Amino acid sequence: MDYKQIIERLSLIRTRKNLSSRELGRMIGNSDTYFYKVEDGSIILNLPKLLEILEALEISTEEFFYDDFENYKKDKEILSITKSLSKEELEALVVLLKRKK
């Protein structure tokens, strides 16, 4: 993920949480225009500020950087379920999934 993609993902999350750039800037203790300037490229985020923004948006770094961002929660749930299966149940699931290909 490059810097442009990071900013795009932050903007997507901000929008989905119905936050304006102004509101997010205020949430992290910056000026009303801070996050707008981040989005337009006038300000370059450093790692501590990115982590602060993620915390304000209530999203983990794992979820934020997950390749398939849209399916993170679903994938996490599937992984949790498969971890609880016995060896035999897991093998049966693999056989079933292979048949679905």
Tab-separated table of N, CA and C in Angstrom:
chain	number	residue	atom	x	y	z
A	1	MET	N	0.852	-1.170	0.000
A	1	MET	CA	0.000	0.000	0.000
A	1	MET	C	0.900	1.236	0.000
A	2	ASP	N	0.649	2.125	-0.939
A	2	ASP	CA	1.443	3.349	-0.974
A	2	ASP	C	0.723	4.476	-0.222
A	3	TYR	N	1.394	5.609	-0.126
A	3	TYR	CA	0.855	6.723	0.670
A	3	TYR	C	-0.502	7.189	0.143
A	4	LYS	N	-0.638	7.265	-1.160
A	4	LYS	CA	-1.906	7.699	-1.759
A	4	LYS	C	-3.037	6.757	-1.353
A	5	GLN	N	-2.772	5.458	-1.351
A	5	GLN	CA	-3.786	4.483	-0.957
A	5	GLN	C	-4.137	4.609	0.519
A	6	ILE	N	-3.160	4.938	1.344
A	6	ILE	CA	-3.416	5.150	2.771
A	6	ILE	C	-4.392	6.305	2.946
A	7	ILE	N	-4.151	7.408	2.252
A	7	ILE	CA	-5.025	8.573	2.364
A	7	ILE	C	-6.414	8.261	1.818
A	8	GLU	N	-6.475	7.539	0.721
A	8	GLU	CA	-7.773	7.154	0.157
A	8	GLU	C	-8.557	6.282	1.127
A	9	ARG	N	-7.872	5.358	1.770
A	9	ARG	CA	-8.551	4.481	2.726
A	9	ARG	C	-9.015	5.271	3.950
A	10	LEU	N	-8.190	6.183	4.433
A	10	LEU	CA	-8.607	7.035	5.553
A	10	LEU	C	-9.853	7.835	5.185
A	11	SER	N	-9.864	8.383	3.991
A	11	SER	CA	-11.014	9.171	3.533
A	11	SER	C	-12.267	8.313	3.438
A	12	LEU	N	-12.117	7.094	2.931
A	12	LEU	CA	-13.241	6.172	2.834
A	12	LEU	C	-13.815	5.866	4.217
A	13	ILE	N	-12.944	5.563	5.153
A	13	ILE	CA	-13.395	5.240	6.515
A	13	ILE	C	-14.052	6.457	7.151
A	14	ARG	N	-13.447	7.616	6.989
A	14	ARG	CA	-14.006	8.853	7.544
A	14	ARG	C	-15.401	9.083	6.998
A	15	THR	N	-15.561	8.899	5.700
A	15	THR	CA	-16.859	9.100	5.058
A	15	THR	C	-17.884	8.090	5.550
A	16	ARG	N	-17.481	6.836	5.666
A	16	ARG	CA	-18.400	5.789	6.145
A	16	ARG	C	-18.850	6.031	7.580
A	17	LYS	N	-18.017	6.711	8.336
A	17	LYS	CA	-18.377	7.022	9.724
A	17	LYS	C	-19.100	8.370	9.823
A	18	ASN	N	-19.456	8.904	8.657
A	18	ASN	CA	-20.189	10.172	8.579
A	18	ASN	C	-19.483	11.311	9.298
A	19	LEU	N	-18.174	11.364	9.129
A	19	LEU	CA	-17.378	12.443	9.722
A	19	LEU	C	-16.882	13.365	8.620
A	20	SER	N	-16.930	14.641	8.869
A	20	SER	CA	-16.329	15.582	7.927
A	20	SER	C	-14.830	15.656	8.218
A	21	SER	N	-14.092	16.216	7.289
A	21	SER	CA	-12.661	16.437	7.511
A	21	SER	C	-12.460	17.311	8.741
A	22	ARG	N	-13.313	18.295	8.879
A	22	ARG	CA	-13.255	19.215	10.020
A	22	ARG	C	-13.436	18.474	11.344
A	23	GLU	N	-14.458	17.608	11.394
A	23	GLU	CA	-14.721	16.859	12.626
A	23	GLU	C	-13.550	15.958	12.994
A	24	LEU	N	-12.985	15.281	11.995
A	24	LEU	CA	-11.859	14.396	12.278
A	24	LEU	C	-10.655	15.192	12.755
A	25	GLY	N	-10.398	16.312	12.140
A	25	GLY	CA	-9.304	17.178	12.589
A	25	GLY	C	-9.456	17.564	14.049
A	26	ARG	N	-10.667	17.923	14.421
A	26	ARG	CA	-10.942	18.301	15.818
A	26	ARG	C	-10.779	17.111	16.767
A	27	MET	N	-11.229	15.927	16.308
A	27	MET	CA	-11.146	14.726	17.149
A	27	MET	C	-9.710	14.401	17.541
A	28	ILE	N	-8.770	14.731	16.659
A	28	ILE	CA	-7.367	14.410	16.939
A	28	ILE	C	-6.599	15.628	17.449
A	29	GLY	N	-7.349	16.679	17.804
A	29	GLY	CA	-6.733	17.840	18.431
A	29	GLY	C	-6.003	18.770	17.473
A	30	ASN	N	-6.406	18.756	16.219
A	30	ASN	CA	-5.790	19.639	15.240
A	30	ASN	C	-6.809	20.671	14.755
A	31	SER	N	-6.373	21.516	13.849
A	31	SER	CA	-7.250	22.568	13.324
A	31	SER	C	-8.370	21.970	12.476
A	32	ASP	N	-9.358	22.808	12.203
A	32	ASP	CA	-10.486	22.394	11.369
A	32	ASP	C	-10.045	21.960	9.978
A	33	THR	N	-8.960	22.530	9.499
A	33	THR	CA	-8.524	22.242	8.129
A	33	THR	C	-7.444	21.157	8.052
A	34	TYR	N	-7.003	20.659	9.195
A	34	TYR	CA	-5.885	19.713	9.211
A	34	TYR	C	-6.129	18.504	8.309
A	35	PHE	N	-7.224	17.799	8.532
A	35	PHE	CA	-7.419	16.565	7.772
A	35	PHE	C	-7.724	16.851	6.307
A	36	TYR	N	-8.377	17.951	6.027
A	36	TYR	CA	-8.572	18.352	4.632
A	36	TYR	C	-7.216	18.506	3.943
A	37	LYS	N	-6.264	19.108	4.641
A	37	LYS	CA	-4.923	19.298	4.078
A	37	LYS	C	-4.194	17.968	3.918
A	38	VAL	N	-4.463	17.023	4.808
A	38	VAL	CA	-3.895	15.672	4.654
A	38	VAL	C	-4.454	15.050	3.376
A	39	GLU	N	-5.762	15.144	3.205
A	39	GLU	CA	-6.406	14.532	2.037
A	39	GLU	C	-5.975	15.180	0.726
A	40	ASP	N	-5.721	16.482	0.740
A	40	ASP	CA	-5.315	17.124	-0.520
A	40	ASP	C	-3.807	17.095	-0.738
A	41	GLY	N	-3.061	16.512	0.205
A	41	GLY	CA	-1.619	16.339	0.027
A	41	GLY	C	-0.761	17.474	0.542
A	42	SER	N	-1.381	18.496	1.132
A	42	SER	CA	-0.611	19.623	1.671
A	42	SER	C	0.172	19.249	2.921
A	43	ILE	N	-0.363	18.297	3.669
A	43	ILE	CA	0.298	17.809	4.885
A	43	ILE	C	0.563	16.316	4.705
A	44	ILE	N	1.776	15.897	5.000
A	44	ILE	CA	2.147	14.487	4.937
A	44	ILE	C	2.082	13.906	6.351
A	45	LEU	N	1.327	12.835	6.491
A	45	LEU	CA	1.183	12.187	7.798
A	45	LEU	C	2.462	11.471	8.208
A	46	ASN	N	2.756	11.515	9.493
A	46	ASN	CA	3.806	10.656	10.030
A	46	ASN	C	3.118	9.482	10.720
A	47	LEU	N	3.876	8.490	11.091
A	47	LEU	CA	3.300	7.281	11.677
A	47	LEU	C	2.545	7.549	12.975
A	48	PRO	N	3.100	8.306	13.925
A	48	PRO	CA	2.328	8.553	15.152
A	48	PRO	C	0.979	9.222	14.878
A	49	LYS	N	0.930	10.148	13.931
A	49	LYS	CA	-0.331	10.822	13.617
A	49	LYS	C	-1.298	9.863	12.937
A	50	LEU	N	-0.792	8.984	12.057
A	50	LEU	CA	-1.644	7.979	11.428
A	50	LEU	C	-2.272	7.085	12.493
A	51	LEU	N	-1.477	6.640	13.444
A	51	LEU	CA	-1.994	5.789	14.513
A	51	LEU	C	-3.033	6.523	15.351
A	52	GLU	N	-2.823	7.793	15.582
A	52	GLU	CA	-3.779	8.617	16.332
A	52	GLU	C	-5.108	8.723	15.562
A	53	ILE	N	-5.015	8.895	14.265
A	53	ILE	CA	-6.223	8.985	13.433
A	53	ILE	C	-6.973	7.654	13.445
A	54	LEU	N	-6.239	6.558	13.317
A	54	LEU	CA	-6.885	5.239	13.345
A	54	LEU	C	-7.592	5.014	14.676
A	55	GLU	N	-6.966	5.437	15.750
A	55	GLU	CA	-7.596	5.296	17.066
A	55	GLU	C	-8.873	6.129	17.128
A	56	ALA	N	-8.831	7.338	16.622
A	56	ALA	CA	-10.015	8.206	16.614
A	56	ALA	C	-11.132	7.602	15.767
A	57	LEU	N	-10.754	6.932	14.684
A	57	LEU	CA	-11.732	6.295	13.805
A	57	LEU	C	-12.176	4.926	14.315
A	58	GLU	N	-11.561	4.495	15.412
A	58	GLU	CA	-11.877	3.209	16.043
A	58	GLU	C	-11.671	2.041	15.075
A	59	ILE	N	-10.487	2.037	14.456
A	59	ILE	CA	-10.133	0.952	13.540
A	59	ILE	C	-8.715	0.500	13.869
A	60	SER	N	-8.509	-0.796	13.917
A	60	SER	CA	-7.183	-1.322	14.250
A	60	SER	C	-6.242	-1.180	13.059
A	61	THR	N	-4.958	-1.186	13.351
A	61	THR	CA	-3.979	-1.137	12.254
A	61	THR	C	-4.085	-2.402	11.402
A	62	GLU	N	-4.380	-3.524	12.037
A	62	GLU	CA	-4.535	-4.780	11.295
A	62	GLU	C	-5.658	-4.654	10.266
A	63	GLU	N	-6.796	-4.137	10.701
A	63	GLU	CA	-7.916	-3.980	9.778
A	63	GLU	C	-7.586	-2.951	8.695
A	64	PHE	N	-6.990	-1.840	9.087
A	64	PHE	CA	-6.685	-0.769	8.143
A	64	PHE	C	-5.776	-1.252	7.013
A	65	PHE	N	-4.751	-2.022	7.360
A	65	PHE	CA	-3.782	-2.455	6.361
A	65	PHE	C	-4.108	-3.810	5.724
A	66	TYR	N	-5.217	-4.407	6.100
A	66	TYR	CA	-5.623	-5.695	5.551
A	66	TYR	C	-5.844	-5.558	4.048
A	67	ASP	N	-5.287	-6.484	3.269
A	67	ASP	CA	-5.380	-6.402	1.802
A	67	ASP	C	-6.820	-6.289	1.310
A	68	ASP	N	-7.672	-7.156	1.802
A	68	ASP	CA	-9.073	-7.167	1.379
A	68	ASP	C	-9.899	-6.433	2.426
A	69	PHE	N	-9.670	-5.139	2.520
A	69	PHE	CA	-10.257	-4.291	3.555
A	69	PHE	C	-11.771	-4.475	3.686
A	70	GLU	N	-12.454	-4.575	2.561
A	70	GLU	CA	-13.917	-4.679	2.575
A	70	GLU	C	-14.401	-5.961	3.259
A	71	ASN	N	-13.584	-7.002	3.227
A	71	ASN	CA	-13.994	-8.291	3.792
A	71	ASN	C	-13.268	-8.647	5.081
A	72	TYR	N	-12.600	-7.699	5.691
A	72	TYR	CA	-11.802	-7.972	6.885
A	72	TYR	C	-12.616	-8.672	7.974
A	73	LYS	N	-13.757	-8.113	8.328
A	73	LYS	CA	-14.547	-8.670	9.440
A	73	LYS	C	-15.056	-10.066	9.113
A	74	LYS	N	-15.461	-10.268	7.875
A	74	LYS	CA	-15.944	-11.584	7.458
A	74	LYS	C	-14.795	-12.597	7.485
A	75	ASP	N	-13.644	-12.207	6.953
A	75	ASP	CA	-12.483	-13.101	6.954
A	75	ASP	C	-12.045	-13.436	8.377
A	76	LYS	N	-12.081	-12.444	9.245
A	76	LYS	CA	-11.695	-12.639	10.648
A	76	LYS	C	-12.649	-13.628	11.320
A	77	GLU	N	-13.929	-13.511	11.016
A	77	GLU	CA	-14.922	-14.425	11.586
A	77	GLU	C	-14.702	-15.849	11.082
A	78	ILE	N	-14.432	-15.980	9.797
A	78	ILE	CA	-14.176	-17.311	9.223
A	78	ILE	C	-12.949	-17.942	9.876
A	79	LEU	N	-11.898	-17.156	10.044
A	79	LEU	CA	-10.689	-17.667	10.686
A	79	LEU	C	-10.976	-18.114	12.116
A	80	SER	N	-11.745	-17.326	12.835
A	80	SER	CA	-12.097	-17.671	14.213
A	80	SER	C	-12.877	-18.988	14.267
A	81	ILE	N	-13.811	-19.135	13.363
A	81	ILE	CA	-14.604	-20.363	13.329
A	81	ILE	C	-13.731	-21.566	12.996
A	82	THR	N	-12.868	-21.425	11.990
A	82	THR	CA	-12.034	-22.563	11.602
A	82	THR	C	-11.051	-22.945	12.693
A	83	LYS	N	-10.607	-21.980	13.481
A	83	LYS	CA	-9.687	-22.294	14.584
A	83	LYS	C	-10.363	-23.116	15.671
A	84	SER	N	-11.685	-23.019	15.746
A	84	SER	CA	-12.401	-23.758	16.790
A	84	SER	C	-12.774	-25.179	16.348
A	85	LEU	N	-12.558	-25.494	15.077
A	85	LEU	CA	-12.913	-26.821	14.574
A	85	LEU	C	-11.878	-27.870	14.985
A	86	SER	N	-12.354	-29.086	15.129
A	86	SER	CA	-11.436	-30.201	15.369
A	86	SER	C	-10.696	-30.491	14.073
A	87	LYS	N	-9.670	-31.301	14.161
A	87	LYS	CA	-8.885	-31.665	12.974
A	87	LYS	C	-9.776	-32.327	11.937
A	88	GLU	N	-10.651	-33.217	12.385
A	88	GLU	CA	-11.544	-33.930	11.475
A	88	GLU	C	-12.538	-32.976	10.824
A	89	GLU	N	-13.099	-32.058	11.618
A	89	GLU	CA	-14.053	-31.091	11.063
A	89	GLU	C	-13.367	-30.175	10.044
A	90	LEU	N	-12.153	-29.785	10.346
A	90	LEU	CA	-11.410	-28.922	9.436
A	90	LEU	C	-11.122	-29.644	8.118
A	91	GLU	N	-10.732	-30.901	8.209
A	91	GLU	CA	-10.481	-31.687	6.995
A	91	GLU	C	-11.755	-31.841	6.177
A	92	ALA	N	-12.890	-32.068	6.844
A	92	ALA	CA	-14.172	-32.202	6.142
A	92	ALA	C	-14.543	-30.882	5.458
A	93	LEU	N	-14.264	-29.773	6.105
A	93	LEU	CA	-14.541	-28.461	5.530
A	93	LEU	C	-13.695	-28.227	4.282
A	94	VAL	N	-12.442	-28.602	4.338
A	94	VAL	CA	-11.549	-28.444	3.182
A	94	VAL	C	-12.066	-29.282	2.016
A	95	VAL	N	-12.489	-30.505	2.274
A	95	VAL	CA	-13.030	-31.361	1.216
A	95	VAL	C	-14.269	-30.712	0.602
A	96	LEU	N	-15.162	-30.215	1.441
A	96	LEU	CA	-16.367	-29.564	0.970
A	96	LEU	C	-16.054	-28.326	0.124
A	97	LEU	N	-15.136	-27.534	0.569
A	97	LEU	CA	-14.777	-26.319	-0.175
A	97	LEU	C	-14.120	-26.637	-1.514
A	98	LYS	N	-13.326	-27.689	-1.535
A	98	LYS	CA	-12.698	-28.093	-2.800
A	98	LYS	C	-13.741	-28.534	-3.811
A	99	ARG	N	-14.818	-29.133	-3.355
A	99	ARG	CA	-15.900	-29.568	-4.248
A	99	ARG	C	-16.621	-28.367	-4.855
A	100	LYS	N	-16.642	-27.246	-4.129
A	100	LYS	CA	-17.346	-26.051	-4.581
A	100	LYS	C	-16.589	-25.296	-5.664
A	101	LYS	N	-15.302	-25.611	-5.873
A	101	LYS	CA	-14.494	-24.906	-6.884
A	101	LYS	C	-15.099	-25.045	-8.191
